[in-house]
PDB file of C-alpha atoms in Angstrom:
ATOM      1  CA  MET A   1     -49.001 209.670   4.723  1.00  0.00           C
ATOM      2  CA  GLY A   2     -52.264 211.625   4.425  1.00  0.00           C
ATOM      3  CA  GLN A   3     -52.448 215.325   3.785  1.00  0.00           C
ATOM      4  CA  VAL A   4     -54.436 217.669   6.007  1.00  0.00           C
ATOM      5  CA  THR A   5     -56.804 220.187   4.431  1.00  0.00           C
ATOM      6  CA  GLU A   6     -58.859 223.114   5.653  1.00  0.00           C
ATOM      7  CA  LYS A   7     -61.979 220.967   5.261  1.00  0.00           C
ATOM      8  CA  ASN A   8     -60.606 218.412   7.750  1.00  0.00           C
ATOM      9  CA  PHE A   9     -60.801 221.024  10.520  1.00  0.00           C
ATOM     10  CA  TYR A  10     -64.308 222.202   9.678  1.00  0.00           C
ATOM     11  CA  LYS A  11     -65.653 218.695   9.081  1.00  0.00           C
ATOM     12  CA  ARG A  12     -64.564 217.529  12.530  1.00  0.00           C
ATOM     13  CA  LEU A  13     -65.851 220.625  14.303  1.00  0.00           C
ATOM     14  CA  SER A  14     -69.163 220.567  12.432  1.00  0.00           C
ATOM     15  CA  GLY A  15     -69.547 216.871  13.218  1.00  0.00           C
ATOM     16  CA  ASP A  16     -68.957 217.449  16.941  1.00  0.00           C
ATOM     17  CA  TYR A  17     -71.464 220.306  17.137  1.00  0.00           C
ATOM     18  CA  ALA A  18     -73.983 218.454  14.952  1.00  0.00           C
ATOM     19  CA  GLY A  19     -73.888 215.500  17.360  1.00  0.00           C
ATOM     20  CA  ALA A  20     -74.433 217.835  20.302  1.00  0.00           C
ATOM     21  CA  LEU A  21     -77.335 219.487  18.497  1.00  0.00           C
ATOM     22  CA  VAL A  22     -79.030 216.133  17.916  1.00  0.00           C
ATOM     23  CA  CYS A  23     -78.597 215.073  21.568  1.00  0.00           C
ATOM     24  CA  VAL A  24     -79.881 218.355  22.954  1.00  0.00           C
ATOM     25  CA  GLY A  25     -82.715 218.420  20.396  1.00  0.00           C
ATOM     26  CA  VAL A  26     -83.905 214.954  21.411  1.00  0.00           C
ATOM     27  CA  GLY A  27     -83.673 215.919  25.087  1.00  0.00           C
ATOM     28  CA  LEU A  28     -85.624 219.097  24.385  1.00  0.00           C
ATOM     29  CA  ILE A  29     -88.456 217.151  22.739  1.00  0.00           C
ATOM     30  CA  ILE A  30     -88.661 214.656  25.612  1.00  0.00           C
ATOM     31  CA  VAL A  31     -88.644 217.343  28.305  1.00  0.00           C
ATOM     32  CA  ALA A  32     -91.185 219.447  26.366  1.00  0.00           C
ATOM     33  CA  PHE A  33     -93.535 216.457  26.081  1.00  0.00           C
ATOM     34  CA  CYS A  34     -93.241 215.708  29.801  1.00  0.00           C
ATOM     35  CA  ALA A  35     -93.761 219.377  30.701  1.00  0.00           C
ATOM     36  CA  VAL A  36     -96.910 219.682  28.569  1.00  0.00           C
ATOM     37  CA  PHE A  37     -98.269 216.377  29.887  1.00  0.00           C
ATOM     38  CA  CYS A  38     -97.714 217.355  33.533  1.00  0.00           C
ATOM     39  CA  GLY A  39     -99.012 220.858  32.901  1.00  0.00           C
ATOM     40  CA  THR A  40    -102.271 219.633  31.426  1.00  0.00           C
ATOM     41  CA  GLN A  41    -102.752 216.784  33.901  1.00  0.00           C
ATOM     42  CA  LEU A  42    -101.380 218.218  37.149  1.00  0.00           C
ATOM     43  CA  GLY A  43    -101.674 221.919  36.505  1.00  0.00           C
ATOM     44  CA  TRP A  44     -99.127 224.535  35.395  1.00  0.00           C
ATOM     45  CA  THR A  45     -98.399 225.587  38.976  1.00  0.00           C
ATOM     46  CA  ASN A  46     -97.555 222.046  40.081  1.00  0.00           C
ATOM     47  CA  LEU A  47     -93.990 221.722  41.425  1.00  0.00           C
ATOM     48  CA  LEU A  48     -93.074 218.936  38.977  1.00  0.00           C
ATOM     49  CA  THR A  49     -94.410 220.962  36.075  1.00  0.00           C
ATOM     50  CA  ILE A  50     -92.410 223.988  37.153  1.00  0.00           C
ATOM     51  CA  ILE A  51     -89.223 221.897  37.421  1.00  0.00           C
ATOM     52  CA  LEU A  52     -89.803 220.489  33.940  1.00  0.00           C
ATOM     53  CA  LEU A  53     -90.408 223.968  32.533  1.00  0.00           C
ATOM     54  CA  ILE A  54     -87.136 225.143  34.060  1.00  0.00           C
ATOM     55  CA  ALA A  55     -85.378 222.105  32.547  1.00  0.00           C
ATOM     56  CA  LEU A  56     -87.041 222.916  29.215  1.00  0.00           C
ATOM     57  CA  ALA A  57     -85.686 226.451  29.357  1.00  0.00           C
ATOM     58  CA  GLY A  58     -82.214 225.037  30.106  1.00  0.00           C
ATOM     59  CA  CYS A  59     -82.389 222.663  27.121  1.00  0.00           C
ATOM     60  CA  LEU A  60     -83.540 225.503  24.887  1.00  0.00           C
ATOM     61  CA  GLY A  61     -80.598 227.599  26.053  1.00  0.00           C
ATOM     62  CA  LEU A  62     -78.169 224.762  25.285  1.00  0.00           C
ATOM     63  CA  LEU A  63     -79.748 224.270  21.861  1.00  0.00           C
ATOM     64  CA  ILE A  64     -79.303 227.938  21.009  1.00  0.00           C
ATOM     65  CA  MET A  65     -75.708 227.859  22.250  1.00  0.00           C
ATOM     66  CA  PHE A  66     -74.789 224.866  20.070  1.00  0.00           C
ATOM     67  CA  ILE A  67     -76.550 226.384  17.054  1.00  0.00           C
ATOM     68  CA  VAL A  68     -74.440 229.520  17.459  1.00  0.00           C
ATOM     69  CA  LYS A  69     -71.262 227.433  17.853  1.00  0.00           C
ATOM     70  CA  PHE A  70     -72.163 225.353  14.803  1.00  0.00           C
ATOM     71  CA  ALA A  71     -72.588 228.527  12.751  1.00  0.00           C
ATOM     72  CA  ARG A  72     -69.288 229.976  14.002  1.00  0.00           C
ATOM     73  CA  VAL A  73     -66.862 227.085  13.549  1.00  0.00           C
ATOM     74  CA  LYS A  74     -64.493 229.378  11.648  1.00  0.00           C
ATOM     75  CA  SER A  75     -64.055 231.525  14.757  1.00  0.00           C
ATOM     76  CA  HIS A  76     -62.922 228.651  17.006  1.00  0.00           C
ATOM     77  CA  PRO A  77     -60.387 229.780  19.694  1.00  0.00           C
ATOM     78  CA  THR A  78     -57.613 227.738  18.028  1.00  0.00           C
ATOM     79  CA  PHE A  79     -58.062 229.699  14.791  1.00  0.00           C
ATOM     80  CA  LYS A  80     -58.056 232.987  16.695  1.00  0.00           C
ATOM     81  CA  ARG A  81     -54.840 231.983  18.435  1.00  0.00           C
ATOM     82  CA  TYR A  82     -52.842 230.418  15.603  1.00  0.00           C
ATOM     83  CA  GLY A  83     -54.444 231.474  12.335  1.00  0.00           C
ATOM     84  CA  SER A  84     -56.996 230.129   9.881  1.00  0.00           C
ATOM     85  CA  ALA A  85     -57.693 226.464   9.243  1.00  0.00           C
ATOM     86  CA  ALA A  86     -55.978 226.794   5.858  1.00  0.00           C
ATOM     87  CA  SER A  87     -52.759 228.165   7.373  1.00  0.00           C
ATOM     88  CA  LEU A  88     -52.748 225.506  10.107  1.00  0.00           C
ATOM     89  CA  ALA A  89     -53.244 222.771   7.514  1.00  0.00           C
ATOM     90  CA  GLU A  90     -50.262 224.161   5.601  1.00  0.00           C
ATOM     91  CA  ARG A  91     -48.090 224.156   8.737  1.00  0.00           C
ATOM     92  CA  ILE A  92     -49.108 220.608   9.619  1.00  0.00           C
ATOM     93  CA  ASN A  93     -48.387 219.326   6.116  1.00  0.00           C
ATOM     94  CA  ALA A  94     -44.972 220.987   6.212  1.00  0.00           C
ATOM     95  CA  GLY A  95     -44.346 219.396   9.611  1.00  0.00           C
ATOM     96  CA  LEU A  96     -45.256 215.968   8.274  1.00  0.00           C
ATOM     97  CA  GLN A  97     -42.333 216.269   5.873  1.00  0.00           C
ATOM     98  CA  ASN A  98     -39.852 216.740   8.712  1.00  0.00           C
ATOM     99  CA  PRO A  99     -41.341 215.507  12.014  1.00  0.00           C
ATOM    100  CA  ARG A 100     -39.485 215.272  15.313  1.00  0.00           C
ATOM    101  CA  TYR A 101     -42.021 212.753  16.627  1.00  0.00           C
ATOM    102  CA  PHE A 102     -44.659 210.968  14.572  1.00  0.00           C
ATOM    103  CA  THR A 103     -47.090 208.063  14.886  1.00  0.00           C
ATOM    104  CA  LYS A 104     -49.236 206.569  12.156  1.00  0.00           C
ATOM    105  CA  ALA A 105     -53.002 206.854  12.158  1.00  0.00           C
ATOM    106  CA  THR A 106     -54.879 204.084  13.943  1.00  0.00           C
ATOM    107  CA  SER A 107     -58.351 205.630  13.773  1.00  0.00           C
ATOM    108  CA  PRO A 108     -60.559 205.964  10.680  1.00  0.00           C
ATOM    109  CA  GLY A 109     -60.547 209.474   9.240  1.00  0.00           C
ATOM    110  CA  ALA A 110     -57.265 210.528  10.860  1.00  0.00           C
ATOM    111  CA  ALA A 111     -54.334 211.452   8.609  1.00  0.00           C
ATOM    112  CA  PHE A 112     -51.863 210.470  11.345  1.00  0.00           C
ATOM    113  CA  GLY A 113     -51.654 209.726  15.060  1.00  0.00           C
ATOM    114  CA  THR A 114     -49.543 212.382  16.782  1.00  0.00           C
ATOM    115  CA  LEU A 115     -47.151 214.844  15.160  1.00  0.00           C
ATOM    116  CA  MET A 116     -44.584 216.987  16.962  1.00  0.00           C
ATOM    117  CA  THR A 117     -42.188 219.363  15.249  1.00  0.00           C
ATOM    118  CA  SER A 118     -39.723 221.844  16.691  1.00  0.00           C
ATOM    119  CA  ASP A 119     -42.571 224.356  16.946  1.00  0.00           C
ATOM    120  CA  PHE A 120     -45.842 222.572  17.639  1.00  0.00           C
ATOM    121  CA  ILE A 121     -47.653 219.359  18.523  1.00  0.00           C
ATOM    122  CA  VAL A 122     -50.983 218.206  17.097  1.00  0.00           C
ATOM    123  CA  SER A 123     -53.240 215.163  17.160  1.00  0.00           C
ATOM    124  CA  GLY A 124     -54.378 213.737  13.827  1.00  0.00           C
ATOM    125  CA  LEU A 125     -57.592 212.641  15.530  1.00  0.00           C
ATOM    126  CA  GLU A 126     -58.277 216.072  17.053  1.00  0.00           C
ATOM    127  CA  LEU A 127     -56.645 218.615  14.731  1.00  0.00           C
ATOM    128  CA  ILE A 128     -58.168 221.427  16.742  1.00  0.00           C
ATOM    129  CA  ASN A 129     -55.754 220.408  19.556  1.00  0.00           C
ATOM    130  CA  PHE A 130     -52.983 222.152  17.612  1.00  0.00           C
ATOM    131  CA  LEU A 131     -50.633 223.705  20.174  1.00  0.00           C
ATOM    132  CA  GLU A 132     -47.426 225.664  19.731  1.00  0.00           C
ATOM    133  CA  LEU A 133     -44.820 224.366  22.165  1.00  0.00           C
ATOM    134  CA  LYS A 134     -43.969 227.897  23.303  1.00  0.00           C
ATOM    135  CA  ASP A 135     -47.476 228.062  24.782  1.00  0.00           C
ATOM    136  CA  ALA A 136     -47.152 224.755  26.670  1.00  0.00           C
ATOM    137  CA  VAL A 137     -46.595 224.901  30.421  1.00  0.00           C
ATOM    138  CA  SER A 138     -46.550 221.323  31.684  1.00  0.00           C
ATOM    139  CA  ILE A 139     -46.983 217.723  30.588  1.00  0.00           C
ATOM    140  CA  SER A 140     -48.168 214.615  32.400  1.00  0.00           C
ATOM    141  CA  LEU A 141     -48.448 211.068  31.086  1.00  0.00           C
ATOM    142  CA  VAL A 142     -51.354 208.807  31.973  1.00  0.00           C
ATOM    143  CA  ASN A 143     -52.651 205.414  30.866  1.00  0.00           C
ATOM    144  CA  PHE A 144     -56.041 205.229  29.230  1.00  0.00           C
ATOM    145  CA  PRO A 145     -58.487 204.934  32.139  1.00  0.00           C
ATOM    146  CA  GLU A 146     -60.421 201.729  32.611  1.00  0.00           C
ATOM    147  CA  ALA A 147     -63.057 203.557  34.633  1.00  0.00           C
ATOM    148  CA  HIS A 148     -65.102 206.469  33.310  1.00  0.00           C
ATOM    149  CA  ARG A 149     -65.667 209.760  35.075  1.00  0.00           C
ATOM    150  CA  ILE A 150     -68.956 211.537  34.450  1.00  0.00           C
ATOM    151  CA  VAL A 151     -69.486 215.106  35.641  1.00  0.00           C
ATOM    152  CA  ILE A 152     -72.915 215.451  37.240  1.00  0.00           C
ATOM    153  CA  GLY A 153     -74.775 218.702  37.813  1.00  0.00           C
ATOM    154  CA  ASN A 154     -73.669 220.885  34.915  1.00  0.00           C
ATOM    155  CA  PRO A 155     -75.342 219.775  31.630  1.00  0.00           C
ATOM    156  CA  ILE A 156     -72.490 221.113  29.487  1.00  0.00           C
ATOM    157  CA  LEU A 157     -69.775 219.383  31.537  1.00  0.00           C
ATOM    158  CA  THR A 158     -71.833 216.196  31.652  1.00  0.00           C
ATOM    159  CA  ALA A 159     -72.163 216.145  27.865  1.00  0.00           C
ATOM    160  CA  ALA A 160     -68.463 216.928  27.480  1.00  0.00           C
ATOM    161  CA  SER A 161     -67.396 214.125  29.842  1.00  0.00           C
ATOM    162  CA  VAL A 162     -69.638 211.611  28.059  1.00  0.00           C
ATOM    163  CA  ALA A 163     -68.187 212.676  24.705  1.00  0.00           C
ATOM    164  CA  ALA A 164     -64.628 212.419  26.057  1.00  0.00           C
ATOM    165  CA  ASN A 165     -65.273 208.910  27.390  1.00  0.00           C
ATOM    166  CA  TYR A 166     -66.766 207.858  24.060  1.00  0.00           C
ATOM    167  CA  ALA A 167     -63.762 209.220  22.129  1.00  0.00           C
ATOM    168  CA  ALA A 168     -61.347 207.446  24.473  1.00  0.00           C
ATOM    169  CA  ASP A 169     -63.253 204.168  24.110  1.00  0.00           C
ATOM    170  CA  LYS A 170     -63.171 204.375  20.312  1.00  0.00           C
ATOM    171  CA  TYR A 171     -59.452 205.145  20.335  1.00  0.00           C
ATOM    172  CA  VAL A 172     -58.641 202.213  22.632  1.00  0.00           C
ATOM    173  CA  GLU A 173     -60.882 199.973  20.541  1.00  0.00           C
ATOM    174  CA  SER A 174     -59.052 200.962  17.358  1.00  0.00           C
ATOM    175  CA  GLN A 175     -55.686 200.287  19.010  1.00  0.00           C
ATOM    176  CA  ARG A 176     -56.716 196.787  20.056  1.00  0.00           C
ATOM    177  CA  ALA A 177     -58.298 196.027  16.683  1.00  0.00           C
ATOM    178  CA  ALA A 178     -55.107 197.055  14.907  1.00  0.00           C
ATOM    179  CA  GLY A 179     -53.023 194.908  17.244  1.00  0.00           C
ATOM    180  CA  ASN A 180     -50.839 197.850  18.205  1.00  0.00           C
ATOM    181  CA  MET A 181     -48.951 198.213  21.445  1.00  0.00           C
ATOM    182  CA  GLN A 182     -50.623 200.115  24.224  1.00  0.00           C
ATOM    183  CA  HIS A 183     -50.600 203.879  23.898  1.00  0.00           C
ATOM    184  CA  ASP A 184     -50.423 206.339  26.746  1.00  0.00           C
ATOM    185  CA  MET A 185     -51.937 209.794  26.770  1.00  0.00           C
ATOM    186  CA  ALA A 186     -49.794 212.920  27.043  1.00  0.00           C
ATOM    187  CA  MET A 187     -51.781 215.671  28.737  1.00  0.00           C
ATOM    188  CA  ILE A 188     -50.258 219.068  27.980  1.00  0.00           C
ATOM    189  CA  LYS A 189     -51.496 222.178  29.745  1.00  0.00           C
ATOM    190  CA  ASP A 190     -51.136 225.533  27.989  1.00  0.00           C
ATOM    191  CA  THR A 191     -50.732 229.089  29.254  1.00  0.00           C
ATOM    192  CA  ASN A 192     -54.538 229.510  29.338  1.00  0.00           C
ATOM    193  CA  GLY A 193     -54.880 226.539  31.703  1.00  0.00           C
ATOM    194  CA  LYS A 194     -56.475 224.328  29.024  1.00  0.00           C
ATOM    195  CA  SER A 195     -55.385 220.680  28.743  1.00  0.00           C
ATOM    196  CA  HIS A 196     -54.682 219.053  25.375  1.00  0.00           C
ATOM    197  CA  SER A 197     -54.348 215.290  24.901  1.00  0.00           C
ATOM    198  CA  TYR A 198     -52.048 213.416  22.514  1.00  0.00           C
ATOM    199  CA  GLY A 199     -51.523 209.676  22.079  1.00  0.00           C
ATOM    200  CA  ILE A 200     -47.926 208.528  22.653  1.00  0.00           C
ATOM    201  CA  ARG A 201     -46.750 204.949  22.138  1.00  0.00           C
ATOM    202  CA  SER A 202     -45.734 203.362  25.439  1.00  0.00           C
ATOM    203  CA  VAL A 203     -42.390 202.238  24.033  1.00  0.00           C
ATOM    204  CA  ASP A 204     -41.628 205.852  23.043  1.00  0.00           C
ATOM    205  CA  LEU A 205     -42.343 207.537  26.373  1.00  0.00           C
ATOM    206  CA  GLU A 206     -38.766 207.970  27.572  1.00  0.00           C
ATOM    207  CA  ALA A 207     -37.482 209.072  24.171  1.00  0.00           C
ATOM    208  CA  PHE A 208     -40.466 211.393  23.695  1.00  0.00           C
ATOM    209  CA  LEU A 209     -39.920 213.170  27.017  1.00  0.00           C
ATOM    210  CA  LYS A 210     -36.203 213.526  26.313  1.00  0.00           C
ATOM    211  CA  LEU A 211     -36.952 215.009  22.898  1.00  0.00           C
ATOM    212  CA  LEU A 212     -39.579 217.343  24.313  1.00  0.00           C
ATOM    213  CA  HIS A 213     -37.134 218.606  26.933  1.00  0.00           C
ATOM    214  CA  GLU A 214     -34.569 219.207  24.206  1.00  0.00           C
ATOM    215  CA  ILE A 215     -37.007 221.169  22.052  1.00  0.00           C
ATOM    216  CA  ALA A 216     -38.891 223.010  24.805  1.00  0.00           C
ATOM    217  CA  PRO A 217     -36.998 222.876  28.125  1.00  0.00           C
ATOM    218  CA  HIS A 218     -39.476 225.323  29.694  1.00  0.00           C
ATOM    219  CA  ILE A 219     -42.210 222.664  29.783  1.00  0.00           C
ATOM    220  CA  LYS A 220     -42.473 221.131  33.253  1.00  0.00           C
ATOM    221  CA  ILE A 221     -42.737 217.351  33.356  1.00  0.00           C
ATOM    222  CA  GLU A 222     -45.188 216.320  36.066  1.00  0.00           C
ATOM    223  CA  ALA A 223     -45.343 212.888  37.676  1.00  0.00           C
TER     224      ALA A 223
END
């Protein structure tokens, strides 16, 4: 059973933001090239040029936002809510010694699959999804979707939905490659209205919900 360290949190967060920076940076270069080309060929007051300049400003804003987030990984909302990465790693490692629910890692780089103790639940794939059960409001169980949903219109939501679909695809792929039974996804909503996802083995669903109700009866189970 792998041990979780402070670096595991920062490495994952830095990797996520670094990927976003690369994507936005490439988009910025492409839009900038198109804007300059249209500006010099069609004129800077041309409608298409103006639209591209507005898009360029939007990409620049996103780039700045991700740079700031990349530089402030240690101030992630999870750390503000539950303590530093070091203290969370210590709690998780203690929980691994006496878990109430536990699944082994099926994805490269993950110390474990899903861990639930009497106090919290956390995904080994997304450590930043650490959630104390007292802050959970409801839970719903869903199968991994065969179809993808992409949010159109808002660049940030679009990027987030693409990233979520990619992560889900990689997780499903790892499950099939390992020859494991199908996993379902437990979606837990917290008191802030944010949803957290955790992989639960299909054969464990009934026992998991019974255990969750025993530990945290205040959590509403939704159909």
